[in-house]
PDB file of C-alpha atoms in Angstrom:
ATOM      1  CA  UNK A   1      -3.152 -42.662  38.069  1.00  0.00           C
ATOM      2  CA  UNK A   2      -2.480 -43.060  41.724  1.00  0.00           C
ATOM      3  CA  UNK A   3       0.641 -41.767  43.394  1.00  0.00           C
ATOM      4  CA  UNK A   4       1.889 -45.294  43.954  1.00  0.00           C
ATOM      5  CA  UNK A   5       1.652 -45.894  40.208  1.00  0.00           C
ATOM      6  CA  UNK A   6       3.922 -42.911  39.589  1.00  0.00           C
ATOM      7  CA  UNK A   7       6.460 -44.420  41.986  1.00  0.00           C
ATOM      8  CA  UNK A   8       6.131 -47.725  40.130  1.00  0.00           C
ATOM      9  CA  UNK A   9       7.123 -46.030  36.886  1.00  0.00           C
ATOM     10  CA  UNK A  10      10.166 -44.476  38.551  1.00  0.00           C
ATOM     11  CA  UNK A  11      11.407 -48.017  39.294  1.00  0.00           C
ATOM     12  CA  UNK A  12      12.243 -48.379  35.608  1.00  0.00           C
ATOM     13  CA  UNK A  13      14.587 -45.389  35.447  1.00  0.00           C
ATOM     14  CA  UNK A  14      18.265 -45.457  36.476  1.00  0.00           C
ATOM     15  CA  UNK A  15      18.705 -45.131  40.242  1.00  0.00           C
ATOM     16  CA  UNK A  16      14.916 -44.734  40.512  1.00  0.00           C
ATOM     17  CA  UNK A  17      15.415 -41.023  39.929  1.00  0.00           C
ATOM     18  CA  UNK A  18      12.096 -39.194  39.356  1.00  0.00           C
ATOM     19  CA  UNK A  19      13.932 -36.258  37.778  1.00  0.00           C
ATOM     20  CA  UNK A  20      15.139 -38.521  34.993  1.00  0.00           C
ATOM     21  CA  UNK A  21      11.552 -39.567  34.317  1.00  0.00           C
ATOM     22  CA  UNK A  22      10.275 -36.005  34.095  1.00  0.00           C
ATOM     23  CA  UNK A  23      13.209 -34.897  31.972  1.00  0.00           C
ATOM     24  CA  UNK A  24      12.772 -37.807  29.538  1.00  0.00           C
ATOM     25  CA  UNK A  25       9.028 -37.165  29.275  1.00  0.00           C
ATOM     26  CA  UNK A  26       9.442 -33.464  28.569  1.00  0.00           C
ATOM     27  CA  UNK A  27      12.390 -34.067  26.260  1.00  0.00           C
ATOM     28  CA  UNK A  28      10.317 -36.418  24.136  1.00  0.00           C
ATOM     29  CA  UNK A  29       7.226 -34.202  24.349  1.00  0.00           C
ATOM     30  CA  UNK A  30       9.046 -31.123  23.086  1.00  0.00           C
ATOM     31  CA  UNK A  31      10.765 -33.077  20.314  1.00  0.00           C
ATOM     32  CA  UNK A  32       7.469 -34.603  19.211  1.00  0.00           C
ATOM     33  CA  UNK A  33       5.746 -31.209  19.156  1.00  0.00           C
ATOM     34  CA  UNK A  34       8.554 -29.701  17.083  1.00  0.00           C
ATOM     35  CA  UNK A  35       8.597 -32.757  14.833  1.00  0.00           C
ATOM     36  CA  UNK A  36       4.827 -32.490  14.264  1.00  0.00           C
ATOM     37  CA  UNK A  37       4.994 -28.777  13.432  1.00  0.00           C
ATOM     38  CA  UNK A  38       7.920 -29.292  11.059  1.00  0.00           C
ATOM     39  CA  UNK A  39       6.220 -32.311   9.525  1.00  0.00           C
ATOM     40  CA  UNK A  40       3.050 -30.461   8.624  1.00  0.00           C
ATOM     41  CA  UNK A  41       4.701 -27.211   7.564  1.00  0.00           C
ATOM     42  CA  UNK A  42       7.873 -28.461   5.864  1.00  0.00           C
ATOM     43  CA  UNK A  43       8.501 -32.192   5.654  1.00  0.00           C
ATOM     44  CA  UNK A  44       5.301 -33.393   4.001  1.00  0.00           C
ATOM     45  CA  UNK A  45       3.106 -35.156   6.556  1.00  0.00           C
ATOM     46  CA  UNK A  46       0.073 -36.591   4.761  1.00  0.00           C
ATOM     47  CA  UNK A  47      -2.421 -36.084   7.592  1.00  0.00           C
ATOM     48  CA  UNK A  48      -4.475 -32.906   7.985  1.00  0.00           C
ATOM     49  CA  UNK A  49      -3.721 -30.241  10.572  1.00  0.00           C
ATOM     50  CA  UNK A  50      -6.794 -31.450  12.489  1.00  0.00           C
ATOM     51  CA  UNK A  51      -5.384 -34.921  13.177  1.00  0.00           C
ATOM     52  CA  UNK A  52      -2.699 -33.985  15.756  1.00  0.00           C
ATOM     53  CA  UNK A  53      -5.043 -31.489  17.419  1.00  0.00           C
ATOM     54  CA  UNK A  54      -7.807 -34.071  17.740  1.00  0.00           C
ATOM     55  CA  UNK A  55      -5.364 -36.758  18.855  1.00  0.00           C
ATOM     56  CA  UNK A  56      -3.955 -34.633  21.685  1.00  0.00           C
ATOM     57  CA  UNK A  57      -7.422 -33.417  22.741  1.00  0.00           C
ATOM     58  CA  UNK A  58      -8.765 -36.993  22.894  1.00  0.00           C
ATOM     59  CA  UNK A  59      -5.738 -38.287  24.805  1.00  0.00           C
ATOM     60  CA  UNK A  60      -5.845 -35.421  27.309  1.00  0.00           C
ATOM     61  CA  UNK A  61      -9.578 -35.845  27.857  1.00  0.00           C
ATOM     62  CA  UNK A  62      -9.149 -39.583  28.452  1.00  0.00           C
ATOM     63  CA  UNK A  63      -6.233 -39.056  30.837  1.00  0.00           C
ATOM     64  CA  UNK A  64      -8.032 -36.415  32.924  1.00  0.00           C
ATOM     65  CA  UNK A  65     -11.217 -38.497  33.066  1.00  0.00           C
ATOM     66  CA  UNK A  66      -9.476 -41.743  34.062  1.00  0.00           C
ATOM     67  CA  UNK A  67      -7.360 -39.947  36.655  1.00  0.00           C
ATOM     68  CA  UNK A  68     -10.442 -38.320  38.162  1.00  0.00           C
ATOM     69  CA  UNK A  69     -12.300 -41.656  38.305  1.00  0.00           C
ATOM     70  CA  UNK A  70      -9.311 -43.418  39.869  1.00  0.00           C
ATOM     71  CA  UNK A  71      -8.837 -40.633  42.434  1.00  0.00           C
ATOM     72  CA  UNK A  72     -12.532 -40.653  43.320  1.00  0.00           C
ATOM     73  CA  UNK A  73     -12.559 -44.447  43.713  1.00  0.00           C
ATOM     74  CA  UNK A  74      -9.515 -44.396  46.018  1.00  0.00           C
ATOM     75  CA  UNK A  75     -10.412 -41.298  47.973  1.00  0.00           C
ATOM     76  CA  UNK A  76      -7.363 -39.277  47.005  1.00  0.00           C
ATOM     77  CA  UNK A  77      -6.632 -35.992  45.273  1.00  0.00           C
ATOM     78  CA  UNK A  78      -6.176 -36.152  41.484  1.00  0.00           C
ATOM     79  CA  UNK A  79      -2.563 -35.743  40.414  1.00  0.00           C
ATOM     80  CA  UNK A  80      -3.347 -32.780  38.171  1.00  0.00           C
ATOM     81  CA  UNK A  81      -4.432 -30.696  41.188  1.00  0.00           C
ATOM     82  CA  UNK A  82      -2.177 -28.964  43.680  1.00  0.00           C
ATOM     83  CA  UNK A  83      -0.496 -26.324  41.570  1.00  0.00           C
ATOM     84  CA  UNK A  84       0.697 -25.431  38.084  1.00  0.00           C
ATOM     85  CA  UNK A  85       3.665 -27.801  38.226  1.00  0.00           C
ATOM     86  CA  UNK A  86       1.421 -30.791  38.950  1.00  0.00           C
ATOM     87  CA  UNK A  87      -0.883 -29.856  36.086  1.00  0.00           C
ATOM     88  CA  UNK A  88       1.939 -29.373  33.593  1.00  0.00           C
ATOM     89  CA  UNK A  89       3.743 -32.584  34.574  1.00  0.00           C
ATOM     90  CA  UNK A  90       0.491 -34.483  34.163  1.00  0.00           C
ATOM     91  CA  UNK A  91       0.246 -33.578  30.454  1.00  0.00           C
ATOM     92  CA  UNK A  92       3.288 -35.134  28.665  1.00  0.00           C
ATOM     93  CA  UNK A  93       2.033 -38.762  28.453  1.00  0.00           C
ATOM     94  CA  UNK A  94      -1.215 -37.596  26.837  1.00  0.00           C
ATOM     95  CA  UNK A  95       0.549 -35.217  24.445  1.00  0.00           C
ATOM     96  CA  UNK A  96       3.002 -37.940  23.425  1.00  0.00           C
ATOM     97  CA  UNK A  97       0.255 -40.507  22.844  1.00  0.00           C
ATOM     98  CA  UNK A  98      -1.989 -38.124  20.931  1.00  0.00           C
ATOM     99  CA  UNK A  99       0.759 -36.835  18.631  1.00  0.00           C
ATOM    100  CA  UNK A 100       2.265 -40.285  18.026  1.00  0.00           C
ATOM    101  CA  UNK A 101      -1.085 -41.789  17.017  1.00  0.00           C
ATOM    102  CA  UNK A 102      -1.847 -38.872  14.704  1.00  0.00           C
ATOM    103  CA  UNK A 103       1.630 -39.042  13.168  1.00  0.00           C
ATOM    104  CA  UNK A 104       1.927 -42.765  12.560  1.00  0.00           C
ATOM    105  CA  UNK A 105      -1.490 -43.822  11.244  1.00  0.00           C
ATOM    106  CA  UNK A 106      -3.203 -42.632   8.089  1.00  0.00           C
ATOM    107  CA  UNK A 107      -7.021 -42.699   8.257  1.00  0.00           C
ATOM    108  CA  UNK A 108      -7.516 -40.500   5.181  1.00  0.00           C
ATOM    109  CA  UNK A 109      -9.790 -37.584   6.125  1.00  0.00           C
ATOM    110  CA  UNK A 110     -11.431 -39.332   9.077  1.00  0.00           C
ATOM    111  CA  UNK A 111     -10.762 -38.213  12.617  1.00  0.00           C
ATOM    112  CA  UNK A 112     -12.446 -41.046  14.538  1.00  0.00           C
ATOM    113  CA  UNK A 113      -9.584 -43.580  14.044  1.00  0.00           C
ATOM    114  CA  UNK A 114      -7.127 -41.108  15.579  1.00  0.00           C
ATOM    115  CA  UNK A 115      -9.504 -40.484  18.485  1.00  0.00           C
ATOM    116  CA  UNK A 116      -9.932 -44.235  18.965  1.00  0.00           C
ATOM    117  CA  UNK A 117      -6.177 -44.880  18.916  1.00  0.00           C
ATOM    118  CA  UNK A 118      -5.373 -41.991  21.262  1.00  0.00           C
ATOM    119  CA  UNK A 119      -8.038 -42.914  23.836  1.00  0.00           C
ATOM    120  CA  UNK A 120      -7.047 -46.582  23.688  1.00  0.00           C
ATOM    121  CA  UNK A 121      -3.408 -45.620  24.243  1.00  0.00           C
ATOM    122  CA  UNK A 122      -4.226 -43.808  27.480  1.00  0.00           C
ATOM    123  CA  UNK A 123      -6.755 -46.409  28.636  1.00  0.00           C
ATOM    124  CA  UNK A 124      -4.207 -49.207  28.199  1.00  0.00           C
ATOM    125  CA  UNK A 125      -2.081 -47.645  30.939  1.00  0.00           C
ATOM    126  CA  UNK A 126      -4.909 -48.104  33.420  1.00  0.00           C
ATOM    127  CA  UNK A 127      -6.389 -51.414  32.232  1.00  0.00           C
ATOM    128  CA  UNK A 128      -3.418 -53.504  31.066  1.00  0.00           C
ATOM    129  CA  UNK A 129      -1.092 -53.667  34.047  1.00  0.00           C
ATOM    130  CA  UNK A 130       1.092 -56.282  35.716  1.00  0.00           C
ATOM    131  CA  UNK A 131       2.495 -56.659  39.260  1.00  0.00           C
ATOM    132  CA  UNK A 132       6.119 -55.620  39.785  1.00  0.00           C
ATOM    133  CA  UNK A 133       6.434 -56.285  43.508  1.00  0.00           C
ATOM    134  CA  UNK A 134       5.778 -54.448  46.766  1.00  0.00           C
ATOM    135  CA  UNK A 135       2.096 -54.249  45.922  1.00  0.00           C
ATOM    136  CA  UNK A 136       2.779 -52.082  42.873  1.00  0.00           C
ATOM    137  CA  UNK A 137       1.644 -52.543  39.288  1.00  0.00           C
ATOM    138  CA  UNK A 138       2.910 -51.060  36.035  1.00  0.00           C
ATOM    139  CA  UNK A 139       1.409 -50.794  32.559  1.00  0.00           C
ATOM    140  CA  UNK A 140       2.982 -53.337  30.225  1.00  0.00           C
ATOM    141  CA  UNK A 141       2.418 -51.874  26.745  1.00  0.00           C
ATOM    142  CA  UNK A 142       3.932 -48.827  25.136  1.00  0.00           C
ATOM    143  CA  UNK A 143       0.706 -46.780  25.025  1.00  0.00           C
ATOM    144  CA  UNK A 144       1.127 -45.438  21.502  1.00  0.00           C
ATOM    145  CA  UNK A 145       2.185 -48.813  20.126  1.00  0.00           C
ATOM    146  CA  UNK A 146      -0.762 -50.761  21.522  1.00  0.00           C
ATOM    147  CA  UNK A 147      -3.226 -48.029  20.528  1.00  0.00           C
ATOM    148  CA  UNK A 148      -1.923 -47.952  16.973  1.00  0.00           C
ATOM    149  CA  UNK A 149      -1.667 -51.760  16.711  1.00  0.00           C
ATOM    150  CA  UNK A 150      -5.235 -52.402  17.811  1.00  0.00           C
ATOM    151  CA  UNK A 151      -6.518 -49.605  15.574  1.00  0.00           C
ATOM    152  CA  UNK A 152      -4.761 -51.064  12.537  1.00  0.00           C
ATOM    153  CA  UNK A 153      -6.107 -54.560  13.261  1.00  0.00           C
ATOM    154  CA  UNK A 154      -9.632 -53.429  14.138  1.00  0.00           C
ATOM    155  CA  UNK A 155     -10.016 -50.969  11.254  1.00  0.00           C
ATOM    156  CA  UNK A 156      -8.826 -52.497   7.960  1.00  0.00           C
ATOM    157  CA  UNK A 157      -9.460 -49.223   6.124  1.00  0.00           C
ATOM    158  CA  UNK A 158      -6.810 -47.495   8.260  1.00  0.00           C
ATOM    159  CA  UNK A 159      -3.147 -47.859   7.362  1.00  0.00           C
ATOM    160  CA  UNK A 160       0.216 -46.708   8.563  1.00  0.00           C
ATOM    161  CA  UNK A 161       1.420 -43.314   7.467  1.00  0.00           C
ATOM    162  CA  UNK A 162       3.821 -43.702   4.525  1.00  0.00           C
ATOM    163  CA  UNK A 163       7.463 -43.594   5.636  1.00  0.00           C
ATOM    164  CA  UNK A 164       8.338 -41.122   2.889  1.00  0.00           C
ATOM    165  CA  UNK A 165       6.266 -38.404   4.588  1.00  0.00           C
ATOM    166  CA  UNK A 166       9.124 -37.723   7.000  1.00  0.00           C
ATOM    167  CA  UNK A 167      11.400 -36.469   4.203  1.00  0.00           C
ATOM    168  CA  UNK A 168       8.966 -35.973   1.307  1.00  0.00           C
ATOM    169  CA  UNK A 169       9.532 -32.263   0.736  1.00  0.00           C
ATOM    170  CA  UNK A 170      13.256 -32.004   1.426  1.00  0.00           C
ATOM    171  CA  UNK A 171      16.137 -32.455  -0.980  1.00  0.00           C
ATOM    172  CA  UNK A 172      19.900 -32.598  -1.026  1.00  0.00           C
ATOM    173  CA  UNK A 173      21.461 -33.940   2.144  1.00  0.00           C
ATOM    174  CA  UNK A 174      18.350 -33.421   4.282  1.00  0.00           C
ATOM    175  CA  UNK A 175      16.944 -36.953   3.787  1.00  0.00           C
ATOM    176  CA  UNK A 176      20.129 -38.088   5.569  1.00  0.00           C
ATOM    177  CA  UNK A 177      20.381 -35.222   8.045  1.00  0.00           C
ATOM    178  CA  UNK A 178      16.850 -35.702   9.429  1.00  0.00           C
ATOM    179  CA  UNK A 179      17.302 -39.384  10.417  1.00  0.00           C
ATOM    180  CA  UNK A 180      20.696 -38.379  11.773  1.00  0.00           C
ATOM    181  CA  UNK A 181      19.108 -35.755  14.017  1.00  0.00           C
ATOM    182  CA  UNK A 182      16.571 -38.292  15.292  1.00  0.00           C
ATOM    183  CA  UNK A 183      19.388 -40.759  15.936  1.00  0.00           C
ATOM    184  CA  UNK A 184      21.514 -38.165  17.743  1.00  0.00           C
ATOM    185  CA  UNK A 185      18.754 -36.830  20.001  1.00  0.00           C
ATOM    186  CA  UNK A 186      17.483 -40.333  20.778  1.00  0.00           C
ATOM    187  CA  UNK A 187      20.950 -41.625  21.625  1.00  0.00           C
ATOM    188  CA  UNK A 188      21.482 -38.730  24.041  1.00  0.00           C
ATOM    189  CA  UNK A 189      18.182 -39.368  25.791  1.00  0.00           C
ATOM    190  CA  UNK A 190      18.697 -43.113  26.210  1.00  0.00           C
ATOM    191  CA  UNK A 191      22.374 -42.811  27.044  1.00  0.00           C
ATOM    192  CA  UNK A 192      21.998 -40.155  29.730  1.00  0.00           C
ATOM    193  CA  UNK A 193      18.459 -40.399  31.065  1.00  0.00           C
ATOM    194  CA  UNK A 194      16.762 -43.761  30.457  1.00  0.00           C
ATOM    195  CA  UNK A 195      19.589 -46.324  30.408  1.00  0.00           C
ATOM    196  CA  UNK A 196      18.044 -48.117  27.411  1.00  0.00           C
ATOM    197  CA  UNK A 197      20.978 -48.152  24.982  1.00  0.00           C
ATOM    198  CA  UNK A 198      21.532 -51.926  25.490  1.00  0.00           C
ATOM    199  CA  UNK A 199      17.947 -52.525  24.346  1.00  0.00           C
ATOM    200  CA  UNK A 200      18.349 -50.307  21.277  1.00  0.00           C
ATOM    201  CA  UNK A 201      21.630 -51.972  20.295  1.00  0.00           C
ATOM    202  CA  UNK A 202      20.152 -55.455  20.839  1.00  0.00           C
ATOM    203  CA  UNK A 203      17.166 -54.608  18.627  1.00  0.00           C
ATOM    204  CA  UNK A 204      19.405 -53.284  15.845  1.00  0.00           C
ATOM    205  CA  UNK A 205      21.739 -56.283  16.096  1.00  0.00           C
ATOM    206  CA  UNK A 206      18.761 -58.630  16.017  1.00  0.00           C
ATOM    207  CA  UNK A 207      17.304 -56.802  13.025  1.00  0.00           C
ATOM    208  CA  UNK A 208      20.562 -57.232  11.124  1.00  0.00           C
ATOM    209  CA  UNK A 209      20.731 -60.919  12.105  1.00  0.00           C
ATOM    210  CA  UNK A 210      17.189 -61.727  10.977  1.00  0.00           C
ATOM    211  CA  UNK A 211      17.768 -59.767   7.763  1.00  0.00           C
ATOM    212  CA  UNK A 212      20.902 -61.731   6.898  1.00  0.00           C
ATOM    213  CA  UNK A 213      19.142 -64.997   7.794  1.00  0.00           C
ATOM    214  CA  UNK A 214      16.215 -64.230   5.491  1.00  0.00           C
ATOM    215  CA  UNK A 215      18.553 -63.189   2.705  1.00  0.00           C
ATOM    216  CA  UNK A 216      20.455 -66.472   2.996  1.00  0.00           C
ATOM    217  CA  UNK A 217      17.382 -68.705   3.281  1.00  0.00           C
ATOM    218  CA  UNK A 218      15.364 -67.123   0.480  1.00  0.00           C
ATOM    219  CA  UNK A 219      18.211 -66.208  -1.844  1.00  0.00           C
ATOM    220  CA  UNK A 220      17.613 -62.473  -1.986  1.00  0.00           C
ATOM    221  CA  UNK A 221      20.298 -59.764  -2.191  1.00  0.00           C
ATOM    222  CA  UNK A 222      21.682 -59.150   1.289  1.00  0.00           C
ATOM    223  CA  UNK A 223      20.984 -55.408   1.036  1.00  0.00           C
ATOM    224  CA  UNK A 224      17.225 -55.785   0.586  1.00  0.00           C
ATOM    225  CA  UNK A 225      16.262 -56.608   4.208  1.00  0.00           C
ATOM    226  CA  UNK A 226      18.088 -53.505   5.395  1.00  0.00           C
ATOM    227  CA  UNK A 227      16.194 -50.997   3.241  1.00  0.00           C
ATOM    228  CA  UNK A 228      13.742 -50.147   6.090  1.00  0.00           C
ATOM    229  CA  UNK A 229      16.665 -49.067   8.253  1.00  0.00           C
ATOM    230  CA  UNK A 230      17.330 -46.118   5.939  1.00  0.00           C
ATOM    231  CA  UNK A 231      14.013 -44.401   6.700  1.00  0.00           C
ATOM    232  CA  UNK A 232      13.359 -41.767   9.335  1.00  0.00           C
ATOM    233  CA  UNK A 233      10.279 -43.755  10.375  1.00  0.00           C
ATOM    234  CA  UNK A 234      12.438 -46.764  11.310  1.00  0.00           C
ATOM    235  CA  UNK A 235      14.826 -44.602  13.327  1.00  0.00           C
ATOM    236  CA  UNK A 236      11.866 -42.983  15.078  1.00  0.00           C
ATOM    237  CA  UNK A 237      10.402 -46.397  15.946  1.00  0.00           C
ATOM    238  CA  UNK A 238      13.802 -47.658  17.114  1.00  0.00           C
ATOM    239  CA  UNK A 239      14.573 -44.766  19.436  1.00  0.00           C
ATOM    240  CA  UNK A 240      11.205 -43.463  20.559  1.00  0.00           C
ATOM    241  CA  UNK A 241       8.826 -46.419  20.671  1.00  0.00           C
ATOM    242  CA  UNK A 242      10.717 -49.634  21.387  1.00  0.00           C
ATOM    243  CA  UNK A 243      12.821 -48.373  24.356  1.00  0.00           C
ATOM    244  CA  UNK A 244       9.950 -46.879  26.377  1.00  0.00           C
ATOM    245  CA  UNK A 245      11.424 -46.912  29.929  1.00  0.00           C
ATOM    246  CA  UNK A 246       8.080 -47.519  31.627  1.00  0.00           C
ATOM    247  CA  UNK A 247       7.355 -50.713  29.676  1.00  0.00           C
ATOM    248  CA  UNK A 248      10.773 -52.309  29.199  1.00  0.00           C
ATOM    249  CA  UNK A 249      13.202 -54.035  31.603  1.00  0.00           C
ATOM    250  CA  UNK A 250      15.849 -51.958  33.302  1.00  0.00           C
ATOM    251  CA  UNK A 251      18.418 -54.764  33.778  1.00  0.00           C
ATOM    252  CA  UNK A 252      20.802 -54.760  30.762  1.00  0.00           C
ATOM    253  CA  UNK A 253      20.586 -58.542  30.179  1.00  0.00           C
ATOM    254  CA  UNK A 254      16.810 -58.413  30.111  1.00  0.00           C
ATOM    255  CA  UNK A 255      16.953 -55.421  27.809  1.00  0.00           C
ATOM    256  CA  UNK A 256      19.063 -57.442  25.378  1.00  0.00           C
ATOM    257  CA  UNK A 257      16.573 -60.316  25.494  1.00  0.00           C
ATOM    258  CA  UNK A 258      13.702 -57.878  24.956  1.00  0.00           C
ATOM    259  CA  UNK A 259      15.376 -56.293  21.913  1.00  0.00           C
ATOM    260  CA  UNK A 260      16.395 -59.604  20.321  1.00  0.00           C
ATOM    261  CA  UNK A 261      12.893 -60.990  20.843  1.00  0.00           C
ATOM    262  CA  UNK A 262      11.287 -58.096  18.964  1.00  0.00           C
ATOM    263  CA  UNK A 263      13.655 -58.608  16.032  1.00  0.00           C
ATOM    264  CA  UNK A 264      13.063 -62.376  15.957  1.00  0.00           C
ATOM    265  CA  UNK A 265       9.270 -62.032  15.994  1.00  0.00           C
ATOM    266  CA  UNK A 266       9.440 -59.309  13.350  1.00  0.00           C
ATOM    267  CA  UNK A 267      11.432 -61.619  11.079  1.00  0.00           C
ATOM    268  CA  UNK A 268       8.912 -64.450  11.519  1.00  0.00           C
ATOM    269  CA  UNK A 269       5.975 -62.133  10.844  1.00  0.00           C
ATOM    270  CA  UNK A 270       7.652 -60.861   7.697  1.00  0.00           C
ATOM    271  CA  UNK A 271       8.180 -64.395   6.410  1.00  0.00           C
ATOM    272  CA  UNK A 272       4.498 -65.112   7.119  1.00  0.00           C
ATOM    273  CA  UNK A 273       3.510 -61.973   5.157  1.00  0.00           C
ATOM    274  CA  UNK A 274       1.921 -60.349   8.219  1.00  0.00           C
ATOM    275  CA  UNK A 275       1.645 -56.590   7.780  1.00  0.00           C
ATOM    276  CA  UNK A 276       2.485 -54.065  10.498  1.00  0.00           C
ATOM    277  CA  UNK A 277       5.177 -56.448  11.732  1.00  0.00           C
ATOM    278  CA  UNK A 278       7.128 -53.866  13.746  1.00  0.00           C
ATOM    279  CA  UNK A 279       4.127 -52.804  15.803  1.00  0.00           C
ATOM    280  CA  UNK A 280       2.792 -56.331  16.301  1.00  0.00           C
ATOM    281  CA  UNK A 281       6.241 -57.635  17.282  1.00  0.00           C
ATOM    282  CA  UNK A 282       6.663 -54.983  19.981  1.00  0.00           C
ATOM    283  CA  UNK A 283       3.128 -55.575  21.297  1.00  0.00           C
ATOM    284  CA  UNK A 284       3.722 -59.354  21.372  1.00  0.00           C
ATOM    285  CA  UNK A 285       6.966 -59.090  23.330  1.00  0.00           C
ATOM    286  CA  UNK A 286       5.386 -56.606  25.747  1.00  0.00           C
ATOM    287  CA  UNK A 287       2.465 -58.986  26.293  1.00  0.00           C
ATOM    288  CA  UNK A 288       4.893 -61.863  26.930  1.00  0.00           C
ATOM    289  CA  UNK A 289       6.766 -59.753  29.459  1.00  0.00           C
ATOM    290  CA  UNK A 290       3.469 -58.961  31.197  1.00  0.00           C
ATOM    291  CA  UNK A 291       2.637 -62.663  31.441  1.00  0.00           C
ATOM    292  CA  UNK A 292       6.091 -63.363  32.907  1.00  0.00           C
ATOM    293  CA  UNK A 293       5.557 -60.626  35.495  1.00  0.00           C
ATOM    294  CA  UNK A 294       2.247 -62.199  36.517  1.00  0.00           C
ATOM    295  CA  UNK A 295       3.780 -65.681  36.723  1.00  0.00           C
ATOM    296  CA  UNK A 296       6.718 -64.364  38.735  1.00  0.00           C
ATOM    297  CA  UNK A 297       4.365 -62.641  41.173  1.00  0.00           C
ATOM    298  CA  UNK A 298       2.298 -65.829  41.528  1.00  0.00           C
ATOM    299  CA  UNK A 299       5.455 -67.892  42.151  1.00  0.00           C
ATOM    300  CA  UNK A 300       6.721 -65.502  44.827  1.00  0.00           C
ATOM    301  CA  UNK A 301       3.311 -65.469  46.488  1.00  0.00           C
ATOM    302  CA  UNK A 302       3.192 -69.269  46.517  1.00  0.00           C
ATOM    303  CA  UNK A 303       6.697 -69.519  47.983  1.00  0.00           C
ATOM    304  CA  UNK A 304       5.804 -67.022  50.693  1.00  0.00           C
ATOM    305  CA  UNK A 305       2.653 -68.906  51.640  1.00  0.00           C
ATOM    306  CA  UNK A 306       4.089 -72.426  51.418  1.00  0.00           C
ATOM    307  CA  UNK A 307       5.920 -72.446  54.825  1.00  0.00           C
ATOM    308  CA  UNK A 308       2.827 -71.130  56.597  1.00  0.00           C
ATOM    309  CA  UNK A 309       0.636 -73.751  54.941  1.00  0.00           C
ATOM    310  CA  UNK A 310       3.107 -76.463  55.888  1.00  0.00           C
ATOM    311  CA  UNK A 311       3.158 -75.291  59.531  1.00  0.00           C
ATOM    312  CA  UNK A 312      -0.632 -75.351  59.686  1.00  0.00           C
ATOM    313  CA  UNK A 313      -0.703 -78.851  58.183  1.00  0.00           C
ATOM    314  CA  UNK A 314       1.911 -80.092  60.670  1.00  0.00           C
ATOM    315  CA  UNK A 315       0.047 -78.580  63.619  1.00  0.00           C
ATOM    316  CA  UNK A 316      -3.172 -80.214  62.478  1.00  0.00           C
TER     317      UNK A 316
END
């Protein structure tokens, strides 16, 4: 991506601090690597060892290729050149996307669905963008979420990884400790480095509200809608997919609206018996936000041009 696109991403971090962006990216990258290793060696991940390796390789290849094409088209130097630091800081988005796709979908023994999801995740950052002002654009979808969502919808034989895989091989207090560790590390990251705690709290509050509403309307025990909240997979989705700083609002009020909207759409999808509701809900809200950004840019452009058009008409 171009240098101006990097600056656009920084706009969505507190105080537009690029150090916060790099720290959050590396923080999540390291956690995801450790989580993948522990998952395959200890916890009970159902995928083969080849899936995360192929996912990361495909995502990295796509990111390097698209960056080279973009740099060539714009006559600039690719961001991965210019020293070891540039190369290393170029890698986290691809590593995150590749590992997340490999971790969260289950294609049985096939590798092509993981490759498809990982490449689509990276490509979405280049193709699906919206204007944010000052001539800048920003990708509107969480890369992993849109890659996984489209893969699940396009390939009916592919499913989500079973939630139990995150604690399948542990006993005692560990099924509680593991989600607690995810919750603790995620809360630190969003509290100190991304400023997305309002979004997380709004999503959780909305999830509780839609759960209680469904329990009341359909006469089911009030505890039933909250069962998903007890899984490590739900905590992972809540803290590491929904509050992606690059694709969510930074203003607290808009964060609250974003989080509540995901919960509301999830509840509707569940009532309509639509599978993969969490992923589709997040993708739908992100798409709606992208449309709003386009409409806002068009409105500002029209307002800026209106006085000039009026002056020309009056002079004529």
